[in-house]
Short mmCIF file of C-alpha atoms and ligand atoms in Angstrom, two decimals:
data_model
loop_
_atom_site.label_atom_id
_atom_site.label_comp_id
_atom_site.label_asym_id
_atom_site.label_seq_id
_atom_site.Cartn_x
_atom_site.Cartn_y
_atom_site.Cartn_z
CA UNK M 32 -4.72 -12.97 15.49
CA UNK M 33 -7.71 -12.22 13.30
CA UNK M 34 -10.61 -11.92 15.41
CA UNK M 35 -14.13 -12.36 14.50
CA UNK M 36 -16.13 -10.48 16.86
CA UNK M 37 -20.22 -10.87 16.66
CA UNK M 38 -19.47 -11.10 13.28
CA UNK M 39 -23.06 -11.09 11.22
CA UNK M 40 -23.99 -10.29 7.58
CA UNK M 41 -26.62 -10.37 5.63
CA UNK M 42 -27.35 -9.89 1.68
CA UNK M 43 -29.09 -7.51 0.51
CA UNK M 44 -32.14 -9.89 -0.01
CA UNK M 45 -32.86 -10.85 3.63
CA UNK M 46 -30.43 -13.85 3.90
CA UNK M 47 -28.39 -13.65 6.83
CA UNK M 48 -24.95 -15.78 5.37
CA UNK M 49 -23.15 -15.03 8.82
CA UNK M 50 -25.10 -14.86 12.69
CA UNK M 51 -23.03 -13.34 15.11
CA UNK M 52 -19.91 -15.01 14.85
CA UNK M 53 -17.18 -15.14 17.46
CA UNK M 54 -13.30 -16.29 16.91
CA UNK M 55 -9.72 -15.99 16.69
CA UNK M 56 -7.54 -17.24 14.44
CA UNK M 57 -4.11 -17.30 16.11
CA UNK M 58 -1.00 -16.62 14.68
CA UNK M 59 0.92 -19.07 13.05
CA UNK M 60 -2.26 -21.74 13.17
CA UNK M 61 -4.57 -23.01 11.10
CA UNK M 62 -7.67 -22.16 11.78
CA UNK M 63 -10.22 -24.21 9.70
CA UNK M 64 -13.85 -23.28 8.52
CA UNK M 65 -15.49 -26.69 8.12
CA UNK M 66 -19.38 -26.86 7.65
CA UNK M 67 -22.16 -27.67 5.17
CA UNK M 68 -23.03 -25.59 1.75
CA UNK M 69 -24.20 -22.60 2.21
CA UNK M 70 -23.29 -22.44 6.56
CA UNK M 71 -21.53 -19.36 5.20
CA UNK M 72 -17.60 -20.24 4.64
CA UNK M 73 -16.75 -18.19 1.91
CA UNK M 74 -18.67 -15.15 3.13
CA UNK M 75 -16.69 -15.61 6.71
CA UNK M 76 -13.62 -15.55 4.78
CA UNK M 77 -13.87 -12.89 2.48
CA UNK M 78 -14.78 -10.74 5.07
CA UNK M 79 -11.35 -11.01 6.45
CA UNK M 80 -9.99 -9.08 3.54
CA UNK M 81 -12.75 -7.14 2.84
CA UNK M 82 -14.17 -8.33 -0.42
CA UNK M 83 -17.27 -8.48 1.48
CA UNK M 84 -17.99 -5.98 4.55
CA UNK M 85 -19.97 -7.05 7.64
CA UNK M 86 -22.74 -5.38 8.28
CA UNK M 87 -22.68 -6.74 11.83
CA UNK M 88 -19.75 -6.89 14.43
CA UNK M 89 -15.81 -6.40 13.34
CA UNK M 90 -13.83 -8.54 11.85
CA UNK M 91 -9.50 -7.05 13.79
CA UNK M 92 -6.61 -8.03 12.58
CA UNK M 93 -4.23 -8.10 15.40
CA UNK M 94 -6.27 -5.34 17.57
CA UNK M 95 -6.86 -3.07 14.07
CA UNK M 96 -10.67 -3.89 12.82
CA UNK M 97 -10.29 -4.21 9.16
CA UNK M 98 -13.16 -1.80 8.39
CA UNK M 99 -10.25 0.42 9.45
CA UNK M 100 -7.61 -0.09 6.40
CA UNK M 101 -8.05 0.74 3.11
CA UNK M 102 -8.57 -2.86 1.09
CA UNK M 103 -5.28 -2.49 -1.13
CA UNK M 104 -3.43 -1.67 1.73
CA UNK M 105 -5.32 -4.64 3.87
CA UNK M 106 -5.21 -7.31 0.98
CA UNK M 107 -1.46 -6.63 0.32
CA UNK M 108 -0.45 -8.44 4.06
CA UNK M 109 -3.33 -11.28 2.86
CA UNK M 110 -2.88 -13.94 0.57
CA UNK M 111 -6.02 -15.99 -0.71
CA UNK M 112 -6.32 -18.68 -2.55
CA UNK M 113 -9.43 -20.34 -4.17
CA UNK M 114 -10.44 -23.70 -5.59
CA UNK M 115 -9.28 -24.21 -9.38
CA UNK M 116 -6.72 -21.98 -8.55
CA UNK M 117 -7.91 -18.85 -10.50
CA UNK M 118 -4.79 -18.46 -12.54
CA UNK M 119 -4.15 -15.82 -14.84
CA UNK M 120 -4.69 -18.04 -17.97
CA UNK M 121 -3.42 -15.76 -20.90
CA UNK M 122 0.09 -15.25 -18.44
CA UNK M 123 2.96 -17.45 -18.17
CA UNK M 124 3.47 -19.27 -14.72
CA UNK M 125 6.57 -17.35 -13.45
CA UNK M 126 4.31 -14.26 -14.16
CA UNK M 127 0.51 -15.58 -12.35
CA UNK M 128 2.69 -16.36 -9.47
CA UNK M 129 5.13 -13.00 -9.40
CA UNK M 130 1.38 -10.64 -9.55
CA UNK M 131 1.27 -8.92 -6.28
CA UNK M 132 5.47 -8.40 -6.81
CA UNK M 133 4.86 -6.16 -10.05
CA UNK M 134 1.53 -5.22 -8.61
CA UNK M 135 4.37 -3.60 -5.45
CA UNK M 136 6.67 -2.02 -7.98
CA UNK M 137 9.46 -4.96 -7.54
CA UNK M 138 11.69 -5.03 -10.71
CA UNK M 139 10.93 -7.67 -12.62
CA UNK M 140 13.97 -9.35 -12.68
CA UNK M 141 13.43 -9.60 -8.42
CA UNK M 142 10.25 -10.53 -8.73
CA UNK M 143 10.83 -13.25 -11.12
CA UNK M 144 13.58 -14.57 -9.13
CA UNK M 145 11.39 -14.55 -6.48
CA UNK M 146 8.63 -16.40 -8.87
CA UNK M 147 11.24 -19.49 -9.20
CA UNK M 148 12.12 -19.91 -5.75
CA UNK M 149 8.34 -19.89 -4.77
CA UNK M 150 7.59 -22.95 -7.36
CA UNK M 151 10.06 -25.18 -5.88
CA UNK M 152 8.88 -24.36 -2.28
CA UNK M 153 5.63 -25.97 -3.19
CA UNK M 154 7.36 -29.09 -5.19
CA UNK M 155 7.24 -28.01 -8.75
CA UNK M 156 9.31 -27.83 -11.41
CA UNK M 157 10.80 -25.04 -12.28
CA UNK M 158 10.59 -25.69 -15.90
CA UNK M 159 6.57 -25.15 -15.94
CA UNK M 160 7.45 -21.92 -15.21
CA UNK M 161 7.50 -20.80 -18.79
CA UNK M 162 4.14 -22.26 -19.77
CA UNK M 163 0.34 -21.62 -19.61
CA UNK M 164 -1.99 -22.32 -17.20
CA UNK M 165 -3.71 -24.52 -19.48
CA UNK M 166 -0.82 -26.64 -20.16
CA UNK M 167 -0.89 -27.72 -16.62
CA UNK M 168 -2.36 -30.42 -14.78
CA UNK M 169 -5.27 -29.92 -11.45
CA UNK M 170 -2.70 -30.98 -8.67
CA UNK M 171 -0.12 -28.37 -10.32
CA UNK M 172 -2.08 -25.30 -11.23
CA UNK M 173 -3.70 -25.42 -7.31
CA UNK M 174 0.39 -25.70 -6.42
CA UNK M 175 0.63 -22.25 -8.40
CA UNK M 176 -1.88 -20.82 -6.55
CA UNK M 177 -0.91 -21.37 -3.39
CA UNK M 178 2.78 -19.92 -4.40
CA UNK M 179 1.39 -16.79 -5.62
CA UNK M 180 -0.59 -16.03 -3.15
CA UNK M 181 2.88 -16.26 -1.14
CA UNK M 182 5.09 -14.77 -3.35
CA UNK M 183 4.45 -11.13 -1.41
CA UNK M 184 5.54 -12.99 2.41
CA UNK M 185 1.95 -12.05 4.02
CA UNK M 186 1.79 -13.12 7.10
CA UNK M 187 -1.94 -14.02 6.48
CA UNK M 188 -2.94 -16.93 4.02
CA UNK M 189 -6.84 -17.11 3.70
CA UNK M 190 -7.30 -20.34 1.33
CA UNK M 191 -11.14 -21.35 0.27
CA UNK M 192 -11.21 -25.13 -0.54
CA UNK M 193 -8.39 -24.80 -2.68
CA UNK M 194 -8.24 -28.77 -3.36
CA UNK M 195 -11.80 -29.49 -4.20
CA UNK M 196 -11.39 -29.96 -7.18
CA UNK M 197 -8.43 -32.68 -7.38
CA UNK M 198 -8.49 -36.20 -7.67
CA UNK M 199 -7.76 -37.70 -3.78
CA UNK M 200 -4.25 -38.54 -4.26
CA UNK M 201 -3.42 -35.29 -5.11
CA UNK M 202 -5.11 -34.11 -2.92
CA UNK M 203 -3.42 -35.04 -0.11
CA UNK M 204 0.09 -34.52 -1.24
CA UNK M 205 -0.92 -31.19 -1.59
CA UNK M 206 -2.31 -31.17 1.90
CA UNK M 207 0.67 -32.53 2.86
CA UNK M 208 2.77 -29.76 1.13
CA UNK M 209 0.73 -27.38 3.06
CA UNK M 210 1.56 -28.54 6.59
CA UNK M 211 5.74 -29.17 5.43
CA UNK M 212 5.60 -25.33 3.78
CA UNK M 213 3.73 -24.15 7.17
CA UNK M 214 6.09 -25.51 9.43
CA UNK M 215 8.55 -22.71 7.61
CA UNK M 216 6.68 -19.78 7.03
CA UNK M 217 4.30 -20.26 10.18
CA UNK M 218 1.47 -18.03 8.54
CA UNK M 219 -1.96 -17.35 9.73
CA UNK M 220 -4.12 -19.56 8.17
CA UNK M 221 -7.91 -19.77 7.21
CA UNK M 222 -9.00 -22.57 5.63
CA UNK M 223 -12.23 -23.47 4.24
CA UNK M 224 -13.36 -26.83 3.43
CA UNK M 225 -16.63 -28.66 3.76
CA UNK M 226 -14.10 -31.69 4.13
CA UNK M 227 -14.06 -32.56 7.76
CA UNK M 228 -11.35 -35.40 6.82
CA UNK M 229 -9.30 -32.55 5.49
CA UNK M 230 -10.08 -30.36 8.48
CA UNK M 231 -9.20 -32.16 10.72
CA UNK M 232 -5.57 -33.41 9.01
CA UNK M 233 -4.72 -29.77 8.82
CA UNK M 234 -6.54 -27.44 11.35
CA UNK M 235 -4.58 -27.02 14.36
CA UNK M 236 -7.72 -25.74 15.50
CA UNK M 237 -11.97 -26.36 13.89
CA UNK M 238 -14.84 -24.04 13.88
CA UNK M 239 -17.89 -26.37 12.48
CA UNK M 240 -20.30 -23.79 11.50
CA UNK M 241 -23.86 -24.70 10.77
CA UNK M 242 -26.15 -23.08 8.03
CA UNK M 243 -27.31 -19.71 8.90
CA UNK M 244 -23.51 -18.54 9.53
CA UNK M 245 -24.10 -20.30 13.55
CA UNK M 246 -20.98 -21.75 14.98
CA UNK M 247 -21.67 -25.03 15.98
CA UNK M 248 -18.22 -25.89 17.94
CA UNK M 249 -14.62 -24.33 17.97
CA UNK M 250 -12.07 -26.75 19.42
CA UNK M 251 -8.72 -28.79 18.04
CA UNK M 252 -8.83 -31.77 16.34
CA UNK M 253 -8.84 -34.15 19.17
CA UNK M 254 -11.18 -32.56 21.33
CA UNK M 255 -13.67 -32.30 18.92
CA UNK M 256 -13.22 -36.14 17.93
CA UNK M 257 -13.80 -36.66 21.20
CA UNK M 258 -16.36 -33.98 22.95
CA UNK M 259 -18.94 -33.18 20.08
CA UNK M 260 -20.62 -30.74 21.42
CA UNK M 261 -23.93 -31.29 19.70
CA UNK M 262 -25.73 -34.10 17.46
CA UNK M 263 -25.35 -31.07 14.42
CA UNK M 264 -21.58 -31.81 15.10
CA UNK M 265 -21.51 -35.74 15.53
CA UNK M 266 -23.69 -36.17 12.60
CA UNK M 267 -21.38 -33.96 10.89
CA UNK M 268 -18.03 -35.78 11.89
CA UNK M 269 -19.74 -39.03 10.87
CA UNK M 270 -20.09 -42.93 12.22
CA UNK M 271 -16.24 -43.23 11.64
CA UNK M 272 -15.23 -40.82 14.12
CA UNK M 273 -14.19 -43.71 16.32
CA UNK M 274 -11.84 -44.71 13.42
CA UNK M 275 -10.54 -41.26 13.15
CA UNK M 276 -10.51 -40.62 16.87
CA UNK M 277 -7.49 -43.02 16.62
CA UNK M 278 -5.14 -40.89 14.93
CA UNK M 279 -4.38 -38.91 17.94
CA UNK M 280 -4.11 -42.06 19.94
CA UNK M 281 0.21 -42.83 20.02
CA UNK M 282 2.01 -45.97 19.54
CA UNK M 283 4.65 -45.36 21.57
CA UNK M 284 3.32 -47.41 24.61
CA UNK M 285 1.91 -50.61 21.99
CA UNK M 286 2.80 -54.03 23.41
CA UNK M 287 5.17 -55.70 20.75
CA UNK M 288 7.09 -58.48 20.03
CA UNK M 289 9.85 -59.71 19.23
CA UNK M 290 9.56 -63.44 18.74
CA UNK M 291 7.93 -63.86 15.27
CA UNK M 292 10.67 -62.21 13.47
CA UNK M 293 12.65 -64.75 11.29
CA UNK M 294 16.26 -63.99 8.72
CA UNK M 295 14.94 -67.76 7.61
CA UNK M 296 11.94 -69.28 5.99
CA UNK M 297 11.92 -71.94 9.04
CA UNK M 298 8.97 -73.70 10.57
CA UNK M 299 7.93 -72.89 13.91
CA UNK M 300 5.32 -73.38 16.32
CA UNK M 301 3.85 -69.83 15.71
CA UNK M 302 1.00 -69.65 12.68
CA UNK M 303 3.42 -66.64 10.99
CA UNK M 304 6.14 -64.95 11.13
CA UNK M 305 7.52 -62.28 9.78
CA UNK M 306 11.33 -62.66 7.36
CA UNK M 307 13.43 -60.08 7.54
CA UNK M 308 16.56 -59.51 5.51
CA UNK M 309 20.26 -58.84 7.32
CA UNK M 310 19.56 -55.48 8.22
CA UNK M 311 16.32 -55.80 9.72
CA UNK M 312 14.02 -55.09 7.38
CA UNK M 313 10.61 -56.66 5.53
CA UNK M 314 10.06 -59.17 3.28
CA UNK M 315 7.15 -60.82 3.83
CA UNK M 316 4.82 -63.15 6.02
CA UNK M 317 5.70 -66.55 6.28
CA UNK M 318 2.84 -68.79 7.04
CA UNK M 319 4.97 -71.80 7.59
CA UNK M 320 3.81 -73.67 4.20
CA UNK M 321 5.61 -73.11 0.46
CA UNK M 322 8.83 -70.78 1.46
CA UNK M 323 8.55 -69.02 -2.14
CA UNK M 324 5.12 -67.91 -0.65
CA UNK M 325 5.13 -64.59 1.61
CA UNK M 326 2.23 -62.69 2.20
CA UNK M 327 1.84 -59.24 1.92
CA UNK M 328 3.17 -57.12 5.10
CA UNK M 329 2.55 -53.53 6.92
CA UNK M 330 4.27 -51.29 8.61
CA UNK M 331 3.69 -48.52 10.65
CA UNK M 332 6.85 -46.67 12.84
CA UNK M 333 6.35 -47.27 16.34
CA UNK M 334 5.83 -44.00 18.50
CA UNK M 335 5.63 -41.80 14.78
CA UNK M 336 2.36 -43.28 13.39
CA UNK M 337 -1.32 -43.48 15.21
CA UNK M 338 -2.85 -46.42 16.51
CA UNK M 339 -5.27 -45.56 13.07
CA UNK M 340 -1.82 -46.09 10.99
CA UNK M 341 -1.27 -49.56 13.05
CA UNK M 342 -4.35 -50.55 12.96
CA UNK M 343 -3.85 -49.91 8.92
CA UNK M 344 -1.21 -52.11 8.40
CA UNK M 345 -2.87 -54.69 10.30
CA UNK M 346 -5.51 -55.23 8.17
CA UNK M 347 -2.76 -54.87 4.89
CA UNK M 348 -1.94 -58.76 5.99
CA UNK M 349 -3.68 -62.03 6.22
CA UNK M 350 -1.50 -62.83 9.55
CA UNK M 351 -3.53 -59.42 11.09
CA UNK M 352 -0.29 -58.45 12.90
CA UNK M 353 1.14 -55.19 11.46
CA UNK M 354 4.66 -54.52 11.85
CA UNK M 355 6.82 -51.97 13.87
CA UNK M 356 9.47 -50.03 12.44
CA UNK M 357 12.31 -47.29 13.39
CA UNK M 358 12.91 -44.26 11.56
CA UNK M 359 14.39 -46.35 9.72
CA UNK M 360 12.54 -48.36 8.09
CA UNK M 361 14.27 -51.43 10.78
CA UNK M 362 11.80 -53.28 11.94
CA UNK M 363 11.74 -53.07 15.82
CA UNK M 364 9.05 -56.01 16.43
CA UNK M 365 5.29 -57.01 15.92
CA UNK M 366 2.28 -55.41 16.98
CA UNK M 367 -0.71 -58.67 17.25
CA UNK M 368 -4.21 -58.59 17.00
CA UNK M 369 -4.12 -58.84 20.74
CA UNK M 370 -1.77 -56.78 21.70
CA UNK M 371 -3.65 -53.92 19.29
CA UNK M 372 -7.34 -55.10 21.17
CA UNK M 373 -5.66 -54.21 24.45
CA UNK M 374 -4.53 -51.11 22.84
CA UNK M 375 -7.46 -50.08 21.49
CA UNK M 376 -9.30 -50.63 25.00
CA UNK M 377 -7.31 -48.93 26.72
CA UNK M 378 -7.66 -46.03 23.93
CA UNK M 379 -11.65 -46.05 24.40
CA UNK M 380 -11.46 -45.68 28.04
CA UNK M 381 -9.21 -42.97 28.24
N1 ATP H 487 -24.06 -11.99 -3.39
C1 ATP H 487 -24.93 -13.00 -2.31
N2 ATP H 487 -26.66 -12.24 -2.40
C2 ATP H 487 -27.45 -13.50 -1.61
N3 ATP H 487 -26.84 -14.70 -0.67
C3 ATP H 487 -25.87 -14.70 -1.25
C4 ATP H 487 -24.48 -14.23 -1.54
N4 ATP H 487 -23.82 -15.18 -1.05
C5 ATP H 487 -23.77 -16.20 -0.40
N5 ATP H 487 -25.36 -16.10 -0.28
C6 ATP H 487 -25.36 -17.07 0.47
O1 ATP H 487 -25.20 -17.11 2.10
C7 ATP H 487 -24.98 -18.22 2.60
C8 ATP H 487 -23.74 -18.35 2.51
O2 ATP H 487 -23.04 -18.45 1.73
P1 ATP H 487 -21.85 -18.55 1.39
O3 ATP H 487 -21.32 -18.52 0.03
O4 ATP H 487 -20.88 -18.51 2.52
O5 ATP H 487 -21.36 -20.41 2.47
P2 ATP H 487 -20.80 -21.42 2.06
O6 ATP H 487 -20.04 -21.77 3.49
O7 ATP H 487 -19.11 -21.05 1.63
O8 ATP H 487 -21.17 -22.40 1.02
P3 ATP H 487 -19.97 -23.22 -0.41
O9 ATP H 487 -19.79 -25.06 0.83
O10 ATP H 487 -21.00 -24.31 -1.16
O11 ATP H 487 -18.93 -23.10 -0.74
C9 ATP H 487 -25.30 -19.31 1.10
O12 ATP H 487 -27.32 -19.48 2.16
C10 ATP H 487 -25.78 -18.60 0.26
O13 ATP H 487 -26.89 -18.43 -1.21
MG1 MG H 488 -17.90 -21.17 0.04
#
């Protein structure tokens, strides 16, 4: 566990970057620091591994003040990932990843084997190992940055806007990859971003900071969205807070109709029917006009995906209905507009 105990950082020019910050980043969880530019996120992060020393208060690592641990020893247990990956341009990918193992005196063969294993772990083709950083895409470089931080298997990972320099699609896949890795590795992660969506997606807990380095709210994402502490947090969460909140509403109890699916394109009394294959996979919506014309559909996995996904699925289709499928992609029913409205009304009351 990482503990900030009334930590203040004043720079020599008098700027207070962090002001009496108190918070805990629990072991094995992702704690996200989020807030506008200049609110002290990077400063807070760097005080953990002593790249910056606190002016007042203290930071404890599993109860031990970091001020009493010499920086090289401290950093051996802390991986650090930054924006643009920060790779060494003249070292091959494999040697970039093996940086810390080399520093720890591992022999070259063992260090490289570890690096190859990690490249695979973060979803990179091992064939890239012999390349130089400039020969990789931005997203690939970020993955290398993550692999490098994990190389010595540190219990703590500090990540400062690691995914902010890549396009939205690559960013999403890097986020998914991080969550997948974390499910295996259970690191204590402090993740900095200014993107509230990223914070909500990744954080077990989210700390919202305001300029001047003061903590505005510390909460799990669901609580943050449903009970913002003040106007600053509400504003920071944005106007689509209501929609975001639906990410945390289950589709489990959603009322489904099973009488709207059909194997054949035959006219019925209903304005729409969902054509499915012999093994119940969706093909398209049929409006009873020309049999060769099917309209697009959207699916969500019942019980696993959120109400937000169900709503997205409904909006993808002119039928206005969302197709509920099971984990194997087989249709289990259809959520009509009315059923979705009903569920949304219930969620708003909750
Ligand atoms: N070396 C320094 N000397 C003086 N002031 C500094 C120094 N480093 C940062 N600051 C100031 O401290 C405040 C917090 O900076 P910090 O880099 O921690 O913010 P941040 O939240 O990471 O911002 P961003 O989202 O832009 O990365 C800012 O006002 C910044 O200008
Ligand atoms: Mg920063």
